[in-house]
């Protein structure tokens, strides 16, 4: 850093995002960690919170959306850049059939089926909609974006016992499989879905921000023919894209807490976020930068997805804390059972609720105002 | 001349000689195993156990009620039984076919057959995953072209077909091993027994049932035990093909995800001990099954 004279060594993370959390668990349990500032996916913070240093609140905290990540009232991580679930579409196909970009999930289903059938008759078989159905975190994101789908865990950490909206959403999505979506969608992750969409074999795709640049790269068959929009809204008229913000945090056992904090503040400063937005296309977490004309021209999709960025579709990470990876696993598996129709959505959700309740009892779900009774041995 | 044995004295030399081996065994087996037992019965801040001192059975109580665990138990047993039985039958059949060929031809064929055995499981799982892909997979393309399917099937999404796919891949991989061991067993049977049976007018089926099978059984039963233990600890296929999908999780995959993904060493240790128990039970059951024909004959 030029300002302070300290040297920063950048340690590359493994390319497989899924292996980072176990790695961090090991690093943070060590006597001294090898890193002083950590890149944190929002889903890991609950599990790592007990091992992260408190970041003192500042006046600057209101300048970002989302705000600093809080666990049990402690600030443990600052947002670095935004990511969000988006709907990608084939502009050329929508134009050919004079159809608008769907803003409701039912419209999406109708539009997808219509174009799929029409294109089939023209001799160009395409799928209507590709998304992420593989049993993983991605499936949880997809399901919670469907309209009316309630979050099974409330913001105060209570387990909701009645999930009629989620049930309807799962039933509708189960209908897509083999009709609007390929049967293999239940095995797709982000890259599989992008493969189908980018090779021109799907009308719609749900994916994260990164897919935009790749699908528009010069060697992409659909380059220039695609558009992006917030995922269809839910009944409350709020865009429901799941928030995938990436945060920065400091391990509790760091040998250089002061320097780490100063680096953290620099990396999340306006200068640094502006630079990485212009150079790398990262969407800044600072809301003031979203209106910056230079950044808006560097990230052209910013204008269309701006309404989606304003709202935060949150997964129950903060509430379930240390148990979130397990909560996510249980949710993904239950959603999957409903989607492949091995069980009715109703039965599946009943079983999901009882599993989550059991977990809430055994676990240490963190919010102090949680209505769940703590398990006493 | 008679040597008079020296009076018995404690001799430290044999102990000193085995000591290094014992120390290594302690370090690599006994200590980790003791640690696993300790973890399984103790406080686990990242898992299910609330912070409390002393020994506790909570991990095991939770394990017994864990639907995912019991699914993993049944998946593993189904997979092991399906895979080992198919591999043994196919391996024996291939070995009997090979035995009929000349030595040179047999060598070439054996080398070709053994190729899948040389492929690492992770690679095999990836290969098959591509071949079974619903959009681009060669297997679906073939079936559609032959008119057997209208559109590609996603083979790896339904729970039943998930286990079946694992069995198919394992059979593809491990049948060569069974064929090789069966062939070794077959070659150890003296040919004059068959000649005598043939002179007495025994049919090929009778020769197979009364001569081949009993004589090859000792070799085969050891090979089956190896395969059984191998199949019960299957991790690669389940992990690569299905990740964290409960319907495709084997016991090893379950234990791994508890420890690595969920950071619950205590619960992971408890499930590891549970896995050990199930494998031991299966091995004992297999031993009992082997003894049954003997009991029938003697009674």
XYZ file of C-alpha atoms in Angstrom:
676
model
C 0.000 0.000 0.000
C 1.463 3.305 -1.047
C -0.206 5.283 1.700
C 1.061 3.292 4.661
C 4.155 1.630 3.295
C 2.954 -1.870 4.203
C 3.283 -4.663 1.720
C 0.256 -6.788 0.814
C 0.749 -10.352 -0.345
C -2.160 -11.681 -2.378
C -2.889 -15.375 -1.802
C -4.888 -16.989 -4.608
C -7.962 -18.959 -3.604
C -8.731 -22.363 -5.122
C -10.837 -21.983 -8.252
C -13.493 -24.267 -6.777
C -15.474 -21.939 -4.506
C -16.921 -24.945 -2.658
C -13.556 -25.956 -1.223
C -12.825 -22.556 0.317
C -15.033 -22.791 3.411
C -13.359 -26.031 4.652
C -10.000 -24.404 3.915
C -10.908 -21.288 5.912
C -12.081 -23.431 8.827
C -8.629 -24.982 8.949
C -6.799 -21.687 8.504
C -8.800 -19.893 11.171
C -8.347 -22.685 13.709
C -4.582 -22.456 13.332
C -2.449 -20.558 15.795
C -1.759 -17.782 13.329
C -3.548 -17.640 10.001
C -1.563 -17.188 6.808
C -3.944 -14.427 5.714
C -4.999 -11.237 7.491
C -7.909 -10.248 5.260
C -10.268 -12.852 3.847
C -12.610 -12.843 0.859
C -15.908 -14.174 2.190
C -18.925 -15.489 0.340
C -22.028 -14.365 2.210
C -22.996 -17.989 2.904
C -19.796 -18.704 4.841
C -19.951 -15.806 7.229
C -22.447 -17.416 9.590
C -20.268 -20.481 9.928
C -17.069 -18.468 10.325
C -18.435 -15.630 12.472
C -17.070 -16.963 15.794
C -13.608 -16.952 14.228
C -13.824 -13.439 12.746
C -12.663 -10.195 14.323
C -15.159 -7.484 15.243
C -15.040 -4.586 12.808
C -15.767 -1.371 14.711
C -18.857 0.380 13.308
C -18.240 3.669 11.492
C -20.400 6.434 9.998
C -19.474 5.003 6.633
C -21.524 1.833 7.225
C -24.708 3.360 5.826
C -23.017 4.054 2.492
C -23.135 0.446 1.344
C -25.942 -1.839 0.366
C -25.993 -4.467 1.821
C -24.798 -3.055 5.166
C -21.900 -4.672 7.076
C -22.661 -8.315 7.908
C -23.874 -8.652 11.476
C -23.928 -11.767 13.602
C -25.273 -11.422 17.136
C -24.928 -7.664 16.851
C -21.256 -7.831 15.897
C -20.013 -6.459 12.569
C -17.876 -9.254 11.159
C -17.547 -8.429 7.445
C -17.818 -5.492 5.047
C -19.398 -5.812 1.586
C -16.832 -5.674 -1.207
C -18.808 -6.170 -4.404
C -22.336 -7.149 -5.339
C -23.602 -10.185 -7.110
C -27.208 -11.099 -7.699
C -29.397 -13.681 -9.414
C -30.509 -12.381 -12.828
C -32.690 -13.451 -15.719
C -30.863 -13.693 -19.030
C -32.933 -13.851 -22.206
C -32.544 -14.158 -25.953
C -33.485 -10.720 -27.214
C -33.619 -11.879 -30.826
C -36.155 -14.613 -30.045
C -38.390 -12.345 -27.949
C -38.326 -9.800 -30.772
C -39.156 -12.407 -33.382
C -42.359 -13.294 -31.543
C -43.044 -9.737 -30.330
C -43.036 -10.787 -26.694
C -42.043 -8.637 -23.720
C -39.466 -9.646 -21.112
C -41.508 -11.516 -18.487
C -41.809 -9.910 -15.072
C -43.816 -12.689 -13.416
C -42.865 -16.359 -13.215
C -46.131 -17.440 -14.828
C -45.381 -15.110 -17.759
C -41.916 -16.589 -18.039
C -43.359 -20.098 -18.176
C -45.856 -19.062 -20.861
C -43.321 -17.137 -22.963
C -40.734 -19.900 -22.698
C -43.200 -22.603 -23.775
C -44.544 -20.482 -26.616
C -41.140 -19.727 -28.117
C -39.959 -23.290 -27.524
C -42.917 -24.733 -29.480
C -42.717 -22.151 -32.265
C -38.972 -22.665 -32.698
C -39.449 -26.443 -32.690
C -41.858 -26.090 -35.590
C -39.301 -23.952 -37.409
C -36.864 -26.805 -36.985
C -34.722 -25.097 -34.334
C -35.301 -27.017 -31.110
C -34.470 -24.868 -28.071
C -35.325 -25.244 -24.401
C -37.467 -22.612 -22.741
C -35.685 -22.032 -19.461
C -32.454 -23.309 -17.921
C -31.564 -22.836 -14.281
C -29.644 -24.564 -11.457
C -31.332 -27.693 -10.123
C -28.260 -29.500 -8.818
C -28.523 -30.264 -5.104
C -26.439 -27.348 -3.887
C -26.527 -23.780 -2.657
C -27.599 -22.693 -6.157
C -30.845 -24.641 -5.940
C -31.662 -22.878 -2.677
C -31.117 -19.521 -4.434
C -33.289 -20.523 -7.382
C -36.142 -21.779 -5.224
C -36.185 -18.730 -2.959
C -36.422 -16.490 -6.039
C -39.629 -18.102 -7.280
C -42.597 -15.898 -6.640
C -44.417 -16.235 -3.379
C -41.770 -18.605 -2.054
C -41.419 -17.924 1.654
C -38.053 -18.263 3.314
C -38.427 -21.373 5.517
C -36.492 -19.572 8.275
C -37.774 -16.162 9.332
C -35.523 -13.160 9.943
C -35.727 -13.782 13.689
C -34.633 -17.379 13.327
C -38.064 -18.976 13.731
C -38.933 -21.900 11.496
C -42.068 -21.154 9.465
C -44.554 -23.986 9.719
C -46.753 -22.947 6.819
C -45.162 -22.517 3.408
C -48.022 -22.402 0.857
C -46.186 -20.069 -1.532
C -43.068 -22.220 -1.598
C -45.236 -25.283 -2.178
C -46.927 -23.676 -5.196
C -43.569 -22.535 -6.547
C -42.067 -26.037 -6.215
C -45.092 -27.619 -7.870
C -44.838 -25.219 -10.783
C -41.099 -25.782 -11.169
C -41.597 -29.560 -11.069
C -43.912 -29.085 -14.055
C -41.148 -27.317 -16.021
C -38.854 -30.332 -15.907
C -38.955 -32.116 -19.232
C -41.294 -29.477 -20.688
C -39.842 -25.958 -20.551
C -36.581 -27.077 -18.933
C -34.425 -30.040 -19.980
C -34.795 -33.112 -17.718
C -31.130 -32.814 -16.804
C -31.677 -29.369 -15.301
C -31.844 -31.195 -11.971
C -28.113 -31.833 -12.374
C -27.160 -28.407 -13.686
C -24.980 -25.944 -11.892
C -24.281 -22.411 -13.157
C -21.802 -23.539 -15.781
C -24.018 -26.313 -17.195
C -26.865 -23.829 -17.568
C -24.552 -21.308 -19.216
C -23.331 -24.015 -21.600
C -26.871 -24.606 -22.863
C -27.761 -20.910 -23.036
C -24.527 -19.732 -24.570
C -24.620 -22.384 -27.292
C -28.021 -21.002 -28.270
C -30.111 -23.855 -26.887
C -32.275 -21.955 -24.408
C -34.513 -18.890 -24.440
C -34.110 -17.958 -20.765
C -31.459 -18.605 -18.152
C -31.121 -17.763 -14.479
C -27.543 -17.004 -13.540
C -25.202 -14.616 -11.742
C -23.663 -11.412 -13.069
C -20.516 -13.143 -14.377
C -22.469 -14.905 -17.130
C -23.121 -11.622 -18.945
C -19.522 -10.972 -19.966
C -18.926 -14.601 -20.982
C -22.146 -14.950 -22.991
C -21.237 -11.725 -24.813
C -17.621 -12.657 -25.497
C -16.653 -12.603 -29.208
C -16.591 -16.403 -29.553
C -20.041 -16.847 -28.029
C -22.725 -17.841 -30.581
C -25.309 -15.680 -28.784
C -23.064 -12.630 -28.426
C -25.067 -9.446 -28.984
C -28.360 -11.335 -29.112
C -29.063 -11.442 -25.410
C -30.505 -9.246 -22.718
C -30.591 -9.296 -18.949
C -33.303 -8.347 -16.459
C -34.090 -8.721 -12.780
C -35.531 -12.179 -12.081
C -39.343 -12.108 -12.258
C -40.917 -10.310 -9.338
C -42.867 -11.855 -6.564
C -46.396 -10.918 -5.617
C -45.233 -8.029 -3.429
C -43.832 -6.351 -6.533
C -40.291 -6.401 -5.218
C -37.622 -7.962 -7.436
C -36.547 -11.129 -5.689
C -33.045 -11.838 -6.991
C -30.991 -13.585 -4.333
C -28.139 -11.504 -3.021
C -24.698 -12.983 -3.594
C -22.587 -10.173 -2.219
C -18.940 -10.965 -1.569
C -17.574 -9.604 1.701
C -14.193 -9.050 3.298
C -13.385 -9.966 6.871
C -10.480 -10.366 9.272
C -9.618 -13.577 11.127
C -9.790 -13.228 14.902
C -6.306 -14.701 15.358
C -4.543 -12.332 12.956
C -1.113 -11.113 14.009
C -1.710 -7.653 12.496
C -5.220 -6.511 13.427
C -4.580 -2.780 12.935
C -2.959 -3.167 9.521
C -5.630 -5.650 8.450
C -8.379 -3.230 9.415
C -6.733 -0.411 7.515
C -6.389 -2.627 4.427
C -10.016 -3.671 4.779
C -11.139 -0.054 4.863
C -8.977 0.731 1.861
C -10.321 -2.195 -0.193
C -13.900 -1.203 0.529
C -13.217 2.502 -0.003
C -14.750 4.485 -2.826
C -11.434 4.687 -4.688
C -10.805 0.950 -4.602
C -14.372 -0.067 -5.454
C -14.429 2.439 -8.290
C -11.202 1.047 -9.669
C -12.377 -2.561 -9.582
C -15.702 -1.611 -11.149
C -13.967 0.119 -14.060
C -11.223 -2.467 -14.478
C -13.020 -5.701 -13.653
C -16.731 -4.986 -14.005
C -17.418 -5.729 -10.330
C -20.656 -4.103 -9.154
C -19.780 -1.775 -6.273
C -21.414 -2.221 -2.894
C -21.331 1.545 -2.353
C -24.664 2.852 -3.556
C -23.244 6.258 -4.509
C -21.025 4.579 -7.123
C -24.033 3.012 -8.859
C -24.945 6.476 -10.173
C -21.425 7.308 -11.304
C -21.609 7.957 -15.084
C -18.201 6.423 -15.731
C -19.117 3.208 -13.926
C -22.512 3.082 -15.622
C -20.845 3.168 -19.008
C -18.263 0.564 -17.922
C -20.983 -1.836 -16.687
C -23.843 -1.304 -19.159
C -26.177 -3.814 -17.482
C -26.151 -1.693 -14.343
C -29.089 0.417 -15.536
C -31.347 -2.569 -16.225
C -30.554 -4.431 -13.034
C -30.613 -1.355 -10.803
C -34.108 -2.148 -9.400
C -32.911 -5.643 -8.531
C -29.890 -4.294 -6.676
C -32.089 -2.066 -4.567
C -33.748 -5.016 -2.874
C -31.925 -7.764 -1.040
C -33.144 -11.324 -1.375
C -31.407 -12.809 1.628
C -30.829 -16.420 2.518
C -31.161 -17.235 6.242
C -27.412 -17.009 6.813
C -27.316 -14.538 9.672
C -30.126 -16.220 11.620
C -28.824 -19.769 11.440
C -25.171 -18.782 11.826
C -22.907 -21.751 12.292
C -25.607 -24.127 11.056
C -26.233 -22.402 7.721
C -24.230 -24.867 5.576
C -26.343 -27.677 7.052
C -29.586 -25.692 6.744
C -28.789 -25.036 3.098
C -28.011 -28.727 2.537
C -31.303 -29.797 4.092
C -33.272 -27.220 2.107
C -31.601 -28.121 -1.194
C -32.301 -31.824 -0.684
C -35.929 -31.272 0.189
C -36.466 -28.926 -2.754
C -34.859 -31.533 -4.971
C -37.207 -34.258 -3.721
C -40.180 -32.059 -4.586
C -38.780 -31.205 -8.030
C -38.086 -34.766 -9.087
C -41.496 -35.719 -7.706
C -40.261 -38.584 -5.568
C -42.464 -37.012 -2.904
C -45.278 -34.498 -3.149
C -44.266 -30.902 -2.481
C -46.577 -30.903 0.522
C -44.974 -33.941 2.138
C -41.524 -32.630 1.331
C -42.166 -29.306 2.999
C -43.677 -30.954 6.070
C -40.524 -33.012 6.355
C -38.373 -29.911 5.737
C -40.091 -28.012 8.524
C -39.627 -30.854 10.996
C -35.954 -31.281 10.034
C -35.306 -27.558 10.439
C -37.105 -27.450 13.771
C -35.023 -30.334 15.025
C -31.889 -28.577 13.852
C -32.945 -25.294 15.445
C -33.398 -27.086 18.757
C -30.055 -28.861 18.620
C -28.128 -26.044 17.018
C -27.019 -22.742 18.297
C -29.099 -20.386 16.175
C -27.758 -17.119 17.117
C -30.273 -14.288 17.320
C -30.975 -13.401 20.904
C -34.586 -12.538 20.111
C -35.067 -15.936 18.516
C -38.204 -17.601 19.781
C -36.658 -21.028 19.540
C -35.902 -22.485 22.900
C -32.250 -23.223 23.324
C -31.507 -26.882 23.783
C -30.464 -27.571 27.340
C -28.605 -30.771 28.068
C 25.490 -83.720 21.471
C 22.487 -82.410 23.274
C 22.193 -78.714 23.862
C 20.715 -77.778 27.164
C 18.220 -74.911 26.841
C 19.374 -71.841 28.709
C 17.284 -70.798 31.702
C 14.394 -68.535 30.668
C 15.381 -64.917 30.919
C 13.620 -61.838 29.707
C 15.005 -61.136 26.296
C 14.474 -57.538 25.170
C 15.775 -58.081 21.675
C 12.557 -59.316 19.996
C 10.664 -56.456 21.623
C 13.197 -53.951 20.393
C 12.876 -55.390 16.914
C 9.093 -55.091 16.764
C 9.017 -51.750 18.589
C 9.435 -49.543 15.484
C 6.591 -51.356 13.763
C 4.409 -51.035 16.842
C 5.198 -47.337 17.147
C 4.313 -46.714 13.508
C 1.060 -48.632 13.918
C 0.273 -46.642 17.045
C 0.933 -43.380 15.276
C -1.036 -44.102 12.136
C -3.878 -46.240 13.483
C -4.344 -46.451 17.221
C -4.019 -42.749 18.045
C -6.349 -41.486 15.280
C -8.843 -44.213 16.166
C -8.786 -43.307 19.854
C -9.170 -39.658 18.891
C -12.194 -40.537 16.726
C -13.813 -42.327 19.649
C -13.095 -39.380 21.946
C -14.548 -36.910 19.423
C -17.654 -38.995 18.850
C -18.522 -38.963 22.539
C -17.622 -35.349 23.285
C -18.614 -31.727 23.013
C -18.613 -30.441 19.458
C -19.017 -26.670 19.144
C -19.454 -26.787 15.366
C -21.837 -29.694 15.312
C -24.889 -30.791 17.200
C -23.540 -31.095 20.692
C -24.106 -28.190 23.013
C -21.032 -27.190 24.969
C -20.777 -29.495 27.943
C -18.020 -31.318 29.745
C -17.657 -35.072 29.916
C -18.841 -37.972 27.829
C -22.143 -37.869 26.018
C -24.202 -39.946 23.624
C -25.895 -36.987 21.891
C -24.068 -37.441 18.582
C -25.267 -41.034 18.367
C -28.808 -40.161 19.392
C -28.975 -37.567 16.617
C -27.381 -39.999 14.184
C -30.048 -42.626 14.827
C -32.764 -40.079 13.974
C -30.960 -38.634 10.960
C -32.886 -39.440 7.792
C -29.854 -38.639 5.642
C -27.772 -41.164 7.566
C -30.262 -43.995 7.083
C -30.607 -43.119 3.406
C -26.829 -43.357 3.141
C -26.894 -46.758 4.902
C -29.446 -48.183 2.492
C -27.766 -46.622 -0.549
C -24.425 -48.102 0.463
C -25.781 -51.584 1.188
C -27.839 -51.617 -2.016
C -24.863 -50.451 -4.019
C -22.464 -52.957 -2.427
C -24.830 -55.902 -2.865
C -25.753 -54.988 -6.436
C -22.202 -54.281 -7.520
C -20.475 -57.243 -5.853
C -23.026 -59.847 -6.998
C -22.980 -58.583 -10.598
C -19.192 -58.348 -10.656
C -18.743 -61.860 -9.272
C -21.131 -63.446 -11.797
C -19.747 -61.482 -14.741
C -16.146 -61.994 -13.629
C -16.568 -65.765 -13.309
C -18.309 -65.959 -16.678
C -15.545 -63.990 -18.408
C -12.871 -66.102 -16.697
C -14.503 -69.329 -17.935
C -14.659 -67.927 -21.455
C -11.029 -66.859 -21.331
C -9.907 -70.259 -20.076
C -10.997 -71.789 -23.340
C -8.594 -69.647 -25.378
C -4.926 -70.223 -26.126
C -2.391 -68.772 -23.734
C -1.306 -65.995 -26.129
C -4.823 -64.848 -27.048
C -5.826 -65.006 -23.388
C -2.951 -62.695 -22.467
C -3.997 -60.107 -25.053
C -7.685 -60.291 -24.083
C -6.879 -60.054 -20.394
C -4.797 -56.936 -20.949
C -7.670 -55.315 -22.855
C -10.248 -56.340 -20.267
C -8.113 -54.989 -17.439
C -8.047 -51.439 -18.855
C -11.094 -50.131 -16.922
C -9.505 -51.378 -13.695
C -6.587 -49.037 -14.378
C -8.852 -45.974 -14.655
C -9.102 -44.015 -11.373
C -12.649 -43.944 -9.995
C -12.865 -40.165 -10.138
C -11.968 -40.184 -13.826
C -14.417 -43.008 -14.479
C -17.181 -41.080 -12.732
C -16.491 -37.967 -14.819
C -16.369 -40.001 -18.038
C -19.666 -41.711 -17.333
C -21.256 -38.463 -16.247
C -20.492 -37.018 -19.679
C -21.639 -40.148 -21.464
C -24.922 -40.070 -19.518
C -25.547 -36.321 -20.017
C -29.140 -35.747 -21.100
C -28.249 -33.229 -23.826
C -24.824 -34.175 -25.169
C -24.270 -37.684 -23.824
C -23.337 -40.470 -26.219
C -25.589 -43.001 -24.476
C -28.730 -40.911 -24.940
C -27.710 -40.047 -28.504
C -27.347 -43.755 -29.275
C -30.676 -44.698 -27.694
C -32.489 -41.869 -29.495
C -30.925 -42.849 -32.826
C -31.948 -46.459 -32.301
C -35.478 -45.232 -31.678
C -35.596 -46.563 -28.124
C -36.047 -43.093 -26.654
C -37.869 -40.028 -27.843
C -35.658 -37.565 -26.001
C -32.618 -37.793 -23.746
C -33.136 -39.182 -20.253
C -31.442 -37.581 -17.255
C -30.083 -40.822 -15.813
C -28.601 -39.295 -12.715
C -31.580 -37.442 -11.246
C -33.968 -40.083 -9.904
C -32.932 -41.813 -6.649
C -33.316 -45.363 -8.004
C -31.457 -44.715 -11.205
C -28.799 -42.879 -9.199
C -27.836 -46.065 -7.345
C -28.197 -48.092 -10.553
C -25.789 -45.773 -12.385
C -23.251 -46.186 -9.576
C -23.584 -49.974 -9.794
C -23.136 -49.944 -13.584
C -19.976 -47.835 -13.385
C -18.546 -49.978 -10.602
C -19.327 -53.167 -12.527
C -17.588 -51.704 -15.567
C -14.574 -50.930 -13.412
C -14.251 -53.899 -11.077
C -15.399 -56.857 -13.187
C -11.881 -57.198 -14.675
C -10.515 -57.639 -11.156
C -13.004 -60.423 -10.434
C -12.301 -62.016 -13.829
C -8.574 -62.012 -13.135
C -8.929 -63.646 -9.711
C -11.518 -66.121 -10.975
C -9.192 -67.094 -13.796
C -6.405 -67.721 -11.290
C -8.822 -69.877 -9.303
C -9.938 -71.807 -12.387
C -6.367 -72.503 -13.444
C -5.601 -74.071 -10.092
C -8.229 -76.792 -10.693
C -6.491 -79.951 -12.001
C -7.806 -80.912 -15.455
C -7.982 -84.652 -14.693
C -10.999 -84.044 -12.421
C -12.926 -82.727 -15.420
C -11.727 -85.587 -17.621
C -12.928 -88.121 -15.058
C -16.308 -86.375 -14.789
C -16.614 -86.283 -18.569
C -15.899 -90.055 -18.771
C -18.625 -90.641 -16.204
C -21.021 -88.705 -18.422
C -21.500 -85.549 -16.348
C -23.163 -82.716 -18.291
C -21.389 -79.310 -18.558
C -23.876 -77.864 -16.041
C -23.206 -80.710 -13.595
C -19.474 -80.195 -14.012
C -19.875 -76.497 -13.319
C -22.029 -76.964 -10.220
C -20.226 -79.932 -8.669
C -16.619 -79.343 -9.695
C -15.842 -75.824 -10.857
C -17.855 -73.912 -8.301
C -16.732 -75.763 -5.133
C -13.102 -75.788 -6.246
C -12.986 -72.143 -7.236
C -14.962 -71.064 -4.153
C -12.005 -70.549 -1.769
C -10.295 -68.125 -4.148
C -13.562 -66.484 -5.156
C -14.728 -65.947 -1.590
C -11.595 -63.991 -0.723
C -11.979 -61.897 -3.877
C -15.625 -61.216 -3.015
C -14.637 -60.128 0.488
C -12.131 -57.649 -0.983
C -14.722 -56.243 -3.363
C -17.365 -56.105 -0.629
C -15.172 -54.065 1.688
C -14.149 -51.864 -1.220
C -17.752 -51.265 -2.251
C -18.879 -50.492 1.295
C -16.386 -47.672 1.529
C -17.209 -46.236 -1.907
C -16.690 -42.492 -1.933
C -15.477 -41.271 -5.340
C -18.475 -42.212 -7.469
C -21.052 -40.798 -5.063
C -19.112 -37.615 -4.485
C -18.283 -36.868 -8.119
C -21.669 -37.830 -9.555
C -24.042 -36.519 -6.927
C -22.148 -34.137 -4.685
C -24.287 -33.450 -1.634
C -27.495 -35.061 -2.895
C -28.771 -37.217 -0.021
C -30.251 -39.789 -2.413
C -26.862 -40.635 -3.873
C -24.764 -40.317 -0.747
C -22.797 -43.328 0.427
C -21.662 -43.657 4.033
C -18.178 -42.365 3.270
C -19.609 -39.364 1.433
C -21.874 -38.685 4.412
C -18.979 -38.778 6.872
C -16.842 -36.565 4.625
C -19.527 -33.923 4.239
C -20.163 -33.795 7.995
C -16.514 -33.125 8.685
C -15.461 -31.038 5.689
C -18.617 -29.234 4.571
C -20.368 -28.745 7.877
C -17.311 -28.584 10.114
C -18.744 -31.031 12.649
C -15.844 -33.309 13.646
C -17.755 -34.891 16.535
C -20.800 -35.806 14.492
C -18.493 -36.865 11.688
C -16.590 -39.127 14.093
C -19.841 -40.646 15.357
C -20.982 -41.360 11.811
C -17.546 -42.787 10.994
C -17.881 -45.216 13.917
C -21.383 -46.048 12.691
C -19.953 -46.751 9.247
C -17.304 -48.982 10.769
C -20.050 -50.875 12.603
C -22.060 -51.384 9.435
C -19.049 -52.574 7.469
C -18.106 -54.974 10.269
C -21.675 -56.256 10.400
C -21.723 -56.813 6.641
C -18.392 -58.666 6.793
C -19.609 -60.919 9.628
C -22.853 -61.582 7.756
C -20.813 -62.510 4.703
C -18.716 -64.900 6.806
C -21.869 -66.545 8.140
C -23.265 -66.876 4.596
C -20.068 -68.671 3.539
C -20.454 -71.219 6.343
C -24.088 -72.097 5.561
C -23.359 -74.617 2.762
C -20.965 -76.410 5.123
C -23.610 -76.622 7.849
C -26.171 -77.958 5.401
C -23.767 -80.645 4.236
C -22.793 -81.744 7.751
C -26.351 -81.908 9.086
